[in-house]
Coordinates of C-alpha atoms in Angstrom, one line a residue:
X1 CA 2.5 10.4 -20.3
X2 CA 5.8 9.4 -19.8
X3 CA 8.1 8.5 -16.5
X4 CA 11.3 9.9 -14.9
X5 CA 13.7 8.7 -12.0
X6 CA 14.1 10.3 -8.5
X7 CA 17.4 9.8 -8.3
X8 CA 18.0 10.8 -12.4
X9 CA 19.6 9.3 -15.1
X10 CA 22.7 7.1 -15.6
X11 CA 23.1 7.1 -19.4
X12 CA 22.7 3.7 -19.7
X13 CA 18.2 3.4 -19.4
X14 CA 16.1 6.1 -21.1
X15 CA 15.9 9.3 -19.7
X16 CA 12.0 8.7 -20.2
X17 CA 9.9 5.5 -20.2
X18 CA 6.2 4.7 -20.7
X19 CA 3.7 3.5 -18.4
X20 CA 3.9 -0.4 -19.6
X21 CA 7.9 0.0 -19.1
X22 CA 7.7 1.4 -15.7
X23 CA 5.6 -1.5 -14.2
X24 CA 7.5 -4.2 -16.4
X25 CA 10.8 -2.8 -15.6
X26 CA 10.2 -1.0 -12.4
X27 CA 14.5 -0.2 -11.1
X28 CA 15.1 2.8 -12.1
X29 CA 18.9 4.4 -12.6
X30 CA 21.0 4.6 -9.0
X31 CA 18.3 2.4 -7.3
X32 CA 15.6 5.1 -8.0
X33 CA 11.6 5.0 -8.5
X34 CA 10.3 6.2 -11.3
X35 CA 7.6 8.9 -11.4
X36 CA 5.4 10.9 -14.0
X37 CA 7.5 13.9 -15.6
X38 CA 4.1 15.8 -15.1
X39 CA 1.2 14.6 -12.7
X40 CA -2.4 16.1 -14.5
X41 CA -4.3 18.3 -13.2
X42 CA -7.9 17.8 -11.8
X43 CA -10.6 20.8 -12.3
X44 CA -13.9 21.9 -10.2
X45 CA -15.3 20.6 -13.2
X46 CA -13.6 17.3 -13.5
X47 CA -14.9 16.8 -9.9
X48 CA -18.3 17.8 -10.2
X49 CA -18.7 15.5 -13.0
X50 CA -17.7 12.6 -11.3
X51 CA -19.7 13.0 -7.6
X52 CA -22.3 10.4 -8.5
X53 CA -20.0 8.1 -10.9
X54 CA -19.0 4.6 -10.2
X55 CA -16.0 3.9 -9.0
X56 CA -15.0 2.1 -12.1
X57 CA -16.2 5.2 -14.5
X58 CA -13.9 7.0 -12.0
X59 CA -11.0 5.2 -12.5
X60 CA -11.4 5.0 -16.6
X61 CA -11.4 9.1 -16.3
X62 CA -8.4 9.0 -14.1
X63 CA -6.5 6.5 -16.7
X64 CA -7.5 9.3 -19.7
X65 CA -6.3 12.0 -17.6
X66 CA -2.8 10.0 -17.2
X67 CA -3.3 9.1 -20.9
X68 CA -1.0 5.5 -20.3
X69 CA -0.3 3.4 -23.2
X70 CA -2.9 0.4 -21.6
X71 CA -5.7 -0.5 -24.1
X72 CA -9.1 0.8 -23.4
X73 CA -10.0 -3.2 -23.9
X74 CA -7.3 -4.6 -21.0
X75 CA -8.2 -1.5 -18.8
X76 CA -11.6 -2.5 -18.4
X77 CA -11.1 -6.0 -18.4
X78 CA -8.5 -5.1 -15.1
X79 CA -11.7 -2.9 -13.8
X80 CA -14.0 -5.6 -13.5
X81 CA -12.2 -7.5 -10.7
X82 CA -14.1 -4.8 -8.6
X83 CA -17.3 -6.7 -9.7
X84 CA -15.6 -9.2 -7.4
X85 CA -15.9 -7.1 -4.1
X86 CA -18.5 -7.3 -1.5
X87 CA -20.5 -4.1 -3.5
X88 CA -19.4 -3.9 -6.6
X89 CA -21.7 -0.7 -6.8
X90 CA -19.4 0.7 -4.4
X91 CA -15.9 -1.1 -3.4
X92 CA -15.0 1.5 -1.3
X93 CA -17.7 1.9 1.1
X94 CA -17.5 5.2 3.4
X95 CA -18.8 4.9 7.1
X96 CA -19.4 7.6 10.0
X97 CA -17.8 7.2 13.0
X98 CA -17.9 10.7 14.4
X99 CA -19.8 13.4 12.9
X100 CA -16.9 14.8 11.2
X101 CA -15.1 11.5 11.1
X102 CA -15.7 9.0 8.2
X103 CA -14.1 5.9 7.8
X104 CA -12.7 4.8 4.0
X105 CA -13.0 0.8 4.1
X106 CA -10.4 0.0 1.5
X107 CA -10.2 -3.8 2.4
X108 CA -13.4 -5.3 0.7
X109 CA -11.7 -7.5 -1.9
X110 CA -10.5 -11.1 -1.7
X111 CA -8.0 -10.8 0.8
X112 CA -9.7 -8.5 3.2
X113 CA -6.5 -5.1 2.8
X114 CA -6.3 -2.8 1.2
X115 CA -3.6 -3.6 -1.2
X116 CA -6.7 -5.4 -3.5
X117 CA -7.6 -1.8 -4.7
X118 CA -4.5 -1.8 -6.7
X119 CA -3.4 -5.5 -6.9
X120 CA -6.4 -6.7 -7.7
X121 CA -6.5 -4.4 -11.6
X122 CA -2.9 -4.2 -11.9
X123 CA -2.0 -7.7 -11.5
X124 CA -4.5 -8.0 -14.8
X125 CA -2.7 -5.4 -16.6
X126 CA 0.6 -6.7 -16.1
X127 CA -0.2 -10.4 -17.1
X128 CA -1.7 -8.8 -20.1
X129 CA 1.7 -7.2 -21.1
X130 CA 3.8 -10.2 -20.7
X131 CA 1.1 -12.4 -22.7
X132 CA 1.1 -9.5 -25.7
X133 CA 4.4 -9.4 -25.6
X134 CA 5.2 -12.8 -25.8
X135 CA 8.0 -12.5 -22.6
X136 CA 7.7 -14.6 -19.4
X137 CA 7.8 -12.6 -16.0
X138 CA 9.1 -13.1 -12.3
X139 CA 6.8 -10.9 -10.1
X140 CA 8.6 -10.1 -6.8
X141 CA 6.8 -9.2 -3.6
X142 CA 8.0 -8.5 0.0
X143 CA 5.5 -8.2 2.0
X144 CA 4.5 -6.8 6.1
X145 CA 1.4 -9.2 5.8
X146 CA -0.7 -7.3 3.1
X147 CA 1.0 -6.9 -0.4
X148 CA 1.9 -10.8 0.0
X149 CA -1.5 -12.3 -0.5
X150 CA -2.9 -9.3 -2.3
X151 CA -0.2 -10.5 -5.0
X152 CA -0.6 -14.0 -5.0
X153 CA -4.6 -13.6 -5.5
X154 CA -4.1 -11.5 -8.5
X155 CA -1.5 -13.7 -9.9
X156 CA -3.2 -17.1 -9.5
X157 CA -2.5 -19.1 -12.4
X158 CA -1.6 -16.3 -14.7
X159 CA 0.0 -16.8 -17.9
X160 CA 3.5 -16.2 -18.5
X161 CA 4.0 -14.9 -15.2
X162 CA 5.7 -16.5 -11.9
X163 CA 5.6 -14.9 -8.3
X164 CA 8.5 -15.2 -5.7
X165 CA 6.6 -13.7 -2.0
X166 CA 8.9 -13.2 0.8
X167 CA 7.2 -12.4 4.1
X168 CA 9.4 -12.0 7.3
X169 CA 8.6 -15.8 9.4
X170 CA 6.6 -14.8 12.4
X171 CA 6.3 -11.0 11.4
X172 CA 2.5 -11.5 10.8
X173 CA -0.8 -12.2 11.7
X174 CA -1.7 -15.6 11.9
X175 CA -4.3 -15.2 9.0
X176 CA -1.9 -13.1 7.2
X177 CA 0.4 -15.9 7.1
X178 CA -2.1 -18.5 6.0
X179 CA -3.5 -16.8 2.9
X180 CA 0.1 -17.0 1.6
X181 CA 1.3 -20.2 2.5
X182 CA -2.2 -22.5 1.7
X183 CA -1.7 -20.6 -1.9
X184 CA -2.0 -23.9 -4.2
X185 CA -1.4 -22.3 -7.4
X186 CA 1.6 -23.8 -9.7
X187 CA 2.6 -20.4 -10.6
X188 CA 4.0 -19.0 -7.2
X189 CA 6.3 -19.6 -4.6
X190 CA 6.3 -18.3 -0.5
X191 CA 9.5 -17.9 1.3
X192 CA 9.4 -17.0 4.9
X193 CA 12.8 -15.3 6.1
X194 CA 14.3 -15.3 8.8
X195 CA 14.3 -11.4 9.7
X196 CA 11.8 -8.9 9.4
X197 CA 9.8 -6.5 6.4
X198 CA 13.1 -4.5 6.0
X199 CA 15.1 -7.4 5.1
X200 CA 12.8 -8.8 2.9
X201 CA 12.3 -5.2 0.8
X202 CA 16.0 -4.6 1.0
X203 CA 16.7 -8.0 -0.9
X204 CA 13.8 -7.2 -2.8
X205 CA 15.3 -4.1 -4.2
X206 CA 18.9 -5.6 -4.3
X207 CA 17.6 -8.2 -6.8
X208 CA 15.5 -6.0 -9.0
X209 CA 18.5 -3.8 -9.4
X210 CA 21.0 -7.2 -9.9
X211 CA 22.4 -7.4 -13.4
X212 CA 24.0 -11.2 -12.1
X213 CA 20.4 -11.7 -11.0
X214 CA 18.9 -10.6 -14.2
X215 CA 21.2 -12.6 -16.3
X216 CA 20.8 -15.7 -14.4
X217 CA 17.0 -15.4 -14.9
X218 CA 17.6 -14.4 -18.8
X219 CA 18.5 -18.2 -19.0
X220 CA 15.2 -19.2 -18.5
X221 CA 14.3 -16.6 -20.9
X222 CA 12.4 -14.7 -17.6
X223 CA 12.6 -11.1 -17.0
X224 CA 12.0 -9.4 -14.0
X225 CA 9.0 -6.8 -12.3
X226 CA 7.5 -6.4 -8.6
X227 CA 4.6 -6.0 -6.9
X228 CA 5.5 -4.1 -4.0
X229 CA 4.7 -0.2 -4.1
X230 CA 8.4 1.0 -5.6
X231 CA 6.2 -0.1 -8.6
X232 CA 4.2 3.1 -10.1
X233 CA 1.4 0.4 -11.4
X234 CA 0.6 0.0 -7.3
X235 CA 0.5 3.9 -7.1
X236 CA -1.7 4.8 -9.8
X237 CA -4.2 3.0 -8.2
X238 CA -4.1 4.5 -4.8
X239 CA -5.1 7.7 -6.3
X240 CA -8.3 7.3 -7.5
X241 CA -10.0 6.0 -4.0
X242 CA -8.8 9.5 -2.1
X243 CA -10.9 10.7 -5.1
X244 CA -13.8 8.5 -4.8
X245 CA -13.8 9.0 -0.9
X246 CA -13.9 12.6 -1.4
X247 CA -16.8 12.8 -3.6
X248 CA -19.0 10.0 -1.6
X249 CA -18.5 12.6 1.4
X250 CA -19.6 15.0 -1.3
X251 CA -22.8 13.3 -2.6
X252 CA -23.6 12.1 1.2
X253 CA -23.8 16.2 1.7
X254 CA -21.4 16.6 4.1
X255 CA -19.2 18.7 2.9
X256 CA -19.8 21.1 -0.7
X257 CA -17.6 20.4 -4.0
X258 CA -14.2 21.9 -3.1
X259 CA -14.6 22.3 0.8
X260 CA -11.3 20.8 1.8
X261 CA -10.8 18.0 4.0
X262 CA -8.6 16.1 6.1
X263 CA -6.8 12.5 5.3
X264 CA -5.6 10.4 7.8
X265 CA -3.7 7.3 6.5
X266 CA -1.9 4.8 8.7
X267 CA 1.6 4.1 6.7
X268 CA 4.1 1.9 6.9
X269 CA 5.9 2.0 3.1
X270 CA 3.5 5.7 2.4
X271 CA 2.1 4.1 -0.8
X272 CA -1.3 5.0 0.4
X273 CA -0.1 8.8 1.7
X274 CA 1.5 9.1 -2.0
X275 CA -1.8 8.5 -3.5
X276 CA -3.2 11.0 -1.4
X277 CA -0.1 13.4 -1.8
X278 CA -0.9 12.9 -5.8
X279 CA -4.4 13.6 -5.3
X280 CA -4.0 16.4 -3.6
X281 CA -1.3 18.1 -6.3
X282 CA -3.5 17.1 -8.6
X283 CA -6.4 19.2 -7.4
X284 CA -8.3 17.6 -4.9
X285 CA -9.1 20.2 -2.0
X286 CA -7.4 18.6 0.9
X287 CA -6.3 20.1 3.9
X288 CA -3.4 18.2 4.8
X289 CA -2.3 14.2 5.3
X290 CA -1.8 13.1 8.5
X291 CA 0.4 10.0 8.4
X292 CA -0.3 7.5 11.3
X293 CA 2.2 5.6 12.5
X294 CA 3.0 2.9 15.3
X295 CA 6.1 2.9 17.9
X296 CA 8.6 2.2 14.5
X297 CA 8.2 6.1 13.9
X298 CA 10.7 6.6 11.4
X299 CA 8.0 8.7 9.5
X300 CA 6.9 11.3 12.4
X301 CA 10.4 11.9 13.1
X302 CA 10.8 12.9 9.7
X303 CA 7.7 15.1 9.0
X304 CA 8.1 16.7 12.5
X305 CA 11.6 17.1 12.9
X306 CA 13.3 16.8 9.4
X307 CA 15.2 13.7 10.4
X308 CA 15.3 10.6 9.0
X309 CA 17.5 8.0 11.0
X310 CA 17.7 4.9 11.5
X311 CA 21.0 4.2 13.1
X312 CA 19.5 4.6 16.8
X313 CA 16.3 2.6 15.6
X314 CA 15.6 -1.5 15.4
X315 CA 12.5 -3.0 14.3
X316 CA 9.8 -3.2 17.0
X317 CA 6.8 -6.0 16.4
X318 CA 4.1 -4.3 17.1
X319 CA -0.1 -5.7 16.8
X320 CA 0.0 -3.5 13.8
X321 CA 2.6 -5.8 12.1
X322 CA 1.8 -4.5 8.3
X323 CA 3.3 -0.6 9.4
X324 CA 6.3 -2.4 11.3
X325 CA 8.5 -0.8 8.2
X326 CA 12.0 1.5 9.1
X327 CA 12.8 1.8 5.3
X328 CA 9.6 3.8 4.0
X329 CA 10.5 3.3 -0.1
X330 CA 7.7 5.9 -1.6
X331 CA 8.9 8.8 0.9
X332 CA 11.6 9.1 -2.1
X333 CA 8.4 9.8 -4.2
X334 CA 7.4 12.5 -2.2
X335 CA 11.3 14.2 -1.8
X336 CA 11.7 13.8 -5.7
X337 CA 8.7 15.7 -6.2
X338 CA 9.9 18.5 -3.6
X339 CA 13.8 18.7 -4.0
X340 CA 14.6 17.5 -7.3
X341 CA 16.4 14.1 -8.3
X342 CA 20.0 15.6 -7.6
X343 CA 18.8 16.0 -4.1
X344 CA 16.8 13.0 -3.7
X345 CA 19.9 11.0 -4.8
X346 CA 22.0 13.0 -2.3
X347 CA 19.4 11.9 0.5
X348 CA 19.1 8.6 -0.4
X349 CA 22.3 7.8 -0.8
X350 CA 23.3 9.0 3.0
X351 CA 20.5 7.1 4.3
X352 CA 22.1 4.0 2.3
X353 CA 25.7 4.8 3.7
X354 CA 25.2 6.4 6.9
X355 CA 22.1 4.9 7.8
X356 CA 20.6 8.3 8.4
X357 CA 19.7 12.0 6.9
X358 CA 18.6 15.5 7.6
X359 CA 16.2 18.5 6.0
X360 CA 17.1 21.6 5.9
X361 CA 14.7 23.9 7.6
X362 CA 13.8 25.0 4.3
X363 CA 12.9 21.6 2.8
X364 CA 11.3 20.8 6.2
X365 CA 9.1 23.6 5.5
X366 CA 8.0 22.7 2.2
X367 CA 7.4 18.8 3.7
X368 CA 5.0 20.2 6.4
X369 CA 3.2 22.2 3.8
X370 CA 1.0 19.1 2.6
X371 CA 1.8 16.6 5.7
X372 CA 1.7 16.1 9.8
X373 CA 2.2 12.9 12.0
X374 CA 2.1 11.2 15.1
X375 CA 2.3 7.9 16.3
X376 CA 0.0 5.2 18.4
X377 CA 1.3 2.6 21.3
X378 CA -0.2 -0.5 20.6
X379 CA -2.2 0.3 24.0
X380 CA -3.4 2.9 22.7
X381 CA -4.2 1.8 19.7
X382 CA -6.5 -0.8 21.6
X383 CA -7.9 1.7 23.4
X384 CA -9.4 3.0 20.5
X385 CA -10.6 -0.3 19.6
X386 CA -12.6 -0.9 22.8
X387 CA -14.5 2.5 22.2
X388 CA -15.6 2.6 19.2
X389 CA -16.5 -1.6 19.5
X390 CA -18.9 -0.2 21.7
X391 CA -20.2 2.6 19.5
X392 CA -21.0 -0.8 17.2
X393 CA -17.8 -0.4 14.7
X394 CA -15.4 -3.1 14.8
X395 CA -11.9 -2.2 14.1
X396 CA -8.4 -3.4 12.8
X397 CA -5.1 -2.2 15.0
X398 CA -3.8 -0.4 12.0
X399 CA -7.0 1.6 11.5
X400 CA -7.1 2.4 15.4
X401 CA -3.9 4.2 14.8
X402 CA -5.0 7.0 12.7
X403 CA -7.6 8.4 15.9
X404 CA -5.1 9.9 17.8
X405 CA -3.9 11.6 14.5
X406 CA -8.1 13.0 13.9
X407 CA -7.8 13.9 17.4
X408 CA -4.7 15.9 18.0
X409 CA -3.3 16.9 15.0
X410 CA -6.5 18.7 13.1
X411 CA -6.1 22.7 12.9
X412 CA -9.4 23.7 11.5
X413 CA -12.8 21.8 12.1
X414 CA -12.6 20.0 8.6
X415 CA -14.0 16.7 8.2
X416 CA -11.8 14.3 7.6
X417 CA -11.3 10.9 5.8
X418 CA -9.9 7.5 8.0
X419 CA -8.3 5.0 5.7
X420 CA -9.0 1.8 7.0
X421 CA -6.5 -0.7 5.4
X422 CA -7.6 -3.8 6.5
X423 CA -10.3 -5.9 8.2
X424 CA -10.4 -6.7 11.9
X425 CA -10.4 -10.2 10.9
X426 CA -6.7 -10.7 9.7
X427 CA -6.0 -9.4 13.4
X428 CA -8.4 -10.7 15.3
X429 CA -6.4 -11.7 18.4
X430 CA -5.4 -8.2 18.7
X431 CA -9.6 -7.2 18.6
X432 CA -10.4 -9.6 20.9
X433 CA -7.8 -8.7 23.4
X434 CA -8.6 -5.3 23.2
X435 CA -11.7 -6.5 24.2
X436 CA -11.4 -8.6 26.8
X437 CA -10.8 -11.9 25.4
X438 CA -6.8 -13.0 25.4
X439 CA -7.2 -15.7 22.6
X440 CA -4.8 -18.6 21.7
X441 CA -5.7 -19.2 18.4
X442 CA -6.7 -16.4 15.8
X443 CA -10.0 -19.1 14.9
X444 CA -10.7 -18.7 18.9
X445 CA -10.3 -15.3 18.6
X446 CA -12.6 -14.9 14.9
X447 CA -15.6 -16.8 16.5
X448 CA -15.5 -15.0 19.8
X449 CA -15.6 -11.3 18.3
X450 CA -18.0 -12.4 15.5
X451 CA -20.2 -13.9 18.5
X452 CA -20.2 -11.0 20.7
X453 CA -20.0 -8.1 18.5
X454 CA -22.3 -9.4 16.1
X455 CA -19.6 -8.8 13.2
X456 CA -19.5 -12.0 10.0
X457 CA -16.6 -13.3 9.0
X458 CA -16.4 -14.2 5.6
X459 CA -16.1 -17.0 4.2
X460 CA -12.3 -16.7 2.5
X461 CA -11.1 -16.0 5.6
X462 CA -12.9 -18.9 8.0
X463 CA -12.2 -21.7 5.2
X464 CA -8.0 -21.0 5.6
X465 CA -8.1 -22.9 8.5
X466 CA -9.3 -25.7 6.7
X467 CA -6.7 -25.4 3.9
X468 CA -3.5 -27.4 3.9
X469 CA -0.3 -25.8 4.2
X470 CA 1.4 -25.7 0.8
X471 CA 4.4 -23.7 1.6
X472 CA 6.8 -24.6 4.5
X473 CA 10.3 -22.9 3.3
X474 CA 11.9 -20.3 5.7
X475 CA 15.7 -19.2 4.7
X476 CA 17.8 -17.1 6.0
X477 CA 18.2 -13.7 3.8
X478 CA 21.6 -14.6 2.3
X479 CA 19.9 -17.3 0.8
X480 CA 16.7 -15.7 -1.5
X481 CA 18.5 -15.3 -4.6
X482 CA 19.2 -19.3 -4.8
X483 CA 15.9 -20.4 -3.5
X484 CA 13.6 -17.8 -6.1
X485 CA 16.0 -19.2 -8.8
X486 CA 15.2 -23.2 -8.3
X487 CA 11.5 -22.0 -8.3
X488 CA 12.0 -20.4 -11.7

C-alpha cells in the first residue's frame, strides 16, 4: 500500500510514499495529511472469520489487509504491549449500559486513555525504524491531556529517539498533568505553554513543516516525526478496535454478523471518528457516527450546518478538557476522502486565511451520509454521570458526552457502540462533583469516589502523587522552537 496527500502534491516530495515514510516523515506537501491511495476492503467473510479472534490476531489480519512495509517480526513485537493491559485476553473490554447501549472501554493501558491503543504499538514500530535505519528521531506531541503521556510511556527510554510534549499549562486534569511532568526518563522533555491545545498543535504543525527547523535539527544529525493523530501510524490503529467492538457485540449475540450499528465517539481532534469513518468504508456495517462534542462545537456546526468557523469562536475550558480542540486536524481526512485534494486544499487554506469555511449543500450532503452530532454542557454531561453512578457504572466527563448523542440523535432502534476514551480516574474531581462531593485535590477526590462507589484505582495512577516533579518549564508559544532545540 502506498500514501497520498489531502492537499496533493508540490513536486518537490513523492507523489506516493510508503507506510514507514508516512509515520517517519509525517508533513505532507501544502501542510497536508497523508492518506492511503486505496483503503481495503473488508468482506462478510473477513468478518465472520474474525468474531471469536483475539484482538491481536485481529490486528495482524488488519496489517495484511493494509499490506505495510513493517516486518511480520517488529509487528508482533509492537502487538505484545497489549499483553500489558489489565486483560490481555481482551484490551478492549465491552460493557452494557442500556440494553441497546454498550460501552467500548478503550482506556485499559498504562495511562488509563485511550490513545494507548495506538501509542502503545506504534511507539514500538517507530523506534524500530529509526534503530534499523541507523537515524536518530525528535518525536513531537501536543497534547489536550491524553496523547501527552500516552507518548511519553511508549517512548520511555527508546533508542535513537527523543520526545518534545507540549501540553497547554493549566489546560488539564490534575492527573493528566502529573503523568507527564513526574516522567523521569532521559529521553523526553515536557513544556507547558502558556495558551491552550490549539496553540500547542498549531506550533506543532508549524515546526514539522519548518525547513529552518529541520535544518537546525539536521545538525545534530536528528530528523523529525510526531505522535499526534496528523500521523497515519496513530490512525491505523484506531481502526481495528471499531472492528473488535463490533464483533464482541457479535459473539455476545446481540446483534447477527452484518446487522448494522451505531458509533458514538466523543471527539476533540476526530482521530477516533476517522478510525470509525475507515471502518465503516471499509465494510463494517455501521449505521452512522455520531460525533459527541462539548460547548467548543466547532464539529456539530460543521456536520449539521456545513460550516466550519472559527472566527466568532474562542476556546472554552470545559471538565472535558481532552475535546477542548477548535482546530479538528483529521476532519481534513475525512474531506480529502469526500471532495478530492484540490478541494481539500481550497478548504483548508480558507480556514488558515480567513479563519473560517463553508460546504456546499452538495458536499454537506455527502458529509451527513456517514456522520451526525450534537454537543453536551458540562452540566449535562454530569448529569449523565450521576445516573448511570447509580446504575453501578462509573464514568469519565468525556464519555458522559456521547449519551445525549445515543439519545437524541438515533433514527432506527440499532444498537449502538459508546467509546469511552478514558478512565474516571484522570478526572475525578469532575466525578465526584457530579456526585456530590466538591473536592480540592484530585487525591481527595480519587479516594472519595473509589470509597463510595466501590470503584479501584490502580496503582499507576495513585503512586503519581508520590512521584517527584521532574518537569517545571512553561514558555510562552513564541518560545518552543528554542526550548525543544536545547533539549536536543
Amino acid at each position: 500500500m502506498t500514501f497520498i496527500e489531502t492537499r496533493g502534491n508540490d513536486g518537490t516530495k513523492p507523489a506516493e510514499v510508503s507506510f514507514s515514510e508516512a509515520i517517519l516523515s509525517p508533513s505532507a506537501s501544502f501542510g497536508g495529511l497523508y492518506v492511503p491511495k486505496r483503503l481495503p476492503t473488508l468482506d462478510f467473510d473477513f468478518f465472520k472469520a474474525h468474531i471469536g479472534s483475539h484482538y491481536k490476531d485481529l490486528s495482524r489480519a488488519l496489517f495484511e489487509k493494509f499490506d505495510v512495509d513493517i516486518d511480520e517480526a517488529d509487528l508482533n513485537k509492537a502487538l505484545d504491549r497489549y499483553d500489558s493491559f489489565d486483560d490481555p485476553e481482551n484490551p478492549v473490554p465491552l460493557v452494557g449500559v442500556e440494553d441497546d447501549a454498550f460501552v467500548s472501554e478503550l482506556w485499559h493501558g498504562p495511562t488509563r486513555a485511550f490513545k494507548d491503543m495506538a501509542l502503545q504499538p506504534f511507539g514500538y514500530i517507530l523506534s524500530k525504524l529509526a534503530e534499523k535505519r541507523g537515524e536518530k528521531y525528535l518525536i513531537m506531541a501536543a497534547t489536550s491531556g491524553d496523547t501527552g503521556p500516552a507518548t511519553l510511556e511508549t517512548f520511555k527510554n527508546a533508542a535513537e529517539v527523543k520526545v518534545a510534549c507540549l501540553y497547554p499549562e493549566g489546560g488539564t486534569s490534575d492527573v493528566q498533568r502529573l503523568q507527564m511532568v513526574t516522567e523521569d526518563a532521559p529521553n523526553e522533555k515536557v513544556i507547558g505553554i502558556h495558551g491552550n491545545f490549539d496553540d500547542a498543535q498549531t506550533a506543532l504543525k508549524n515546526l514539522l513543516s519548518s525547513e529552518s527547523f529541520k535544518n537546525r535539527l539536521s545538525q545534530s544529525h536528528t530528523k523529525l516525526s510526531a505522535a499526534n493523530s496528523v500521523n497515519f501510524g496513530r490512525i491505523i490503529f484506531q481502526i481495528i478496535y471499531h472492528i473488535h467492538s463490533y464483533l464482541q457485540l457479535v459473539k455476545k449475540g446481540e446483534i447477527g454478523l452484518g446487522e448494522p450499528v451505531y458509533l458514538v465517539v466523543p471527539s476533540g481532534n476526530f482521530g477516533n471518528a476517522l478510525g470509525g469513518y475507515y471502518a465503516k468504508k471499509m465494510g463494517l456495517p455501521v449505521e452512522k457516527i455520531l460525533i459527541a462534542s462539548n460547548i467548543n462545537n466547532v464539529l456539530s456546526d460543521l456536520i449539521t450546518k456545513g460550516e466550519y468557523d472559527l472566527t466568532c469562536k474562542s476556546l472554552i475550558q470545559t471538565t472535558s478538557p481532552a475535546m477542548d480542540i477548535l482546530k479538528s486536524s483529521n476532519v481534513e481526512r475525512v474531506l480529502y476522502d469526500k471532495f478530492g485534494p484540490e478541494r481539500t486544499k481550497e478548504l483548508m487554506a480558507d480556514l488558515d486565511r480567513k479563519g473560517r469555511y463553508r460546504l456546499s449543500h452538495d458536499e454537506l450532503a455527502m458529509l451527513k451520509e456517514d456522520f451526525d452530532a450534537t454537543f453536551s454542557s458540562d452540566e449535562e454531561g454530569k448529569k449523565v454521570i450521576a445516573k448511570y453512578a447509580k446504575k453501578g457504572y462509573v464514568m469519565d466527563p468525556h464519555t458522559a458526552t456521547c449519551f445525549k448523542a445515543y439519545e437524541k440523535l438515533r433514527k432506527k432502534s440499532l444498537k449502538t457502540i459508546i467509546y469511552s476514551t478514558a478512565e474516571w480516574t484522570k478526572f475525578s474531581r469532575t466525578v465526584s462533583a457530579a456526585l456530590g462531593y466538591d473536592a480540592e485535590r484530585d487525591l481527595d477526590a480519587l479516594e472519595w469516589v473509589s470509597e463510595h462507589y466501590r470503584v479501584p484505582v490502580p496503582k499507576m495512577i495513585a503512586e503519581l502523587f508520590e512521584k517527584p516533579i521532574v518537569h517545571t518549564t512553561v514558555v510562552d508559544k513564541e518560545k518552543i522552537e528554542e526550548e525543544i532545540l536545547s533539549f536536543i
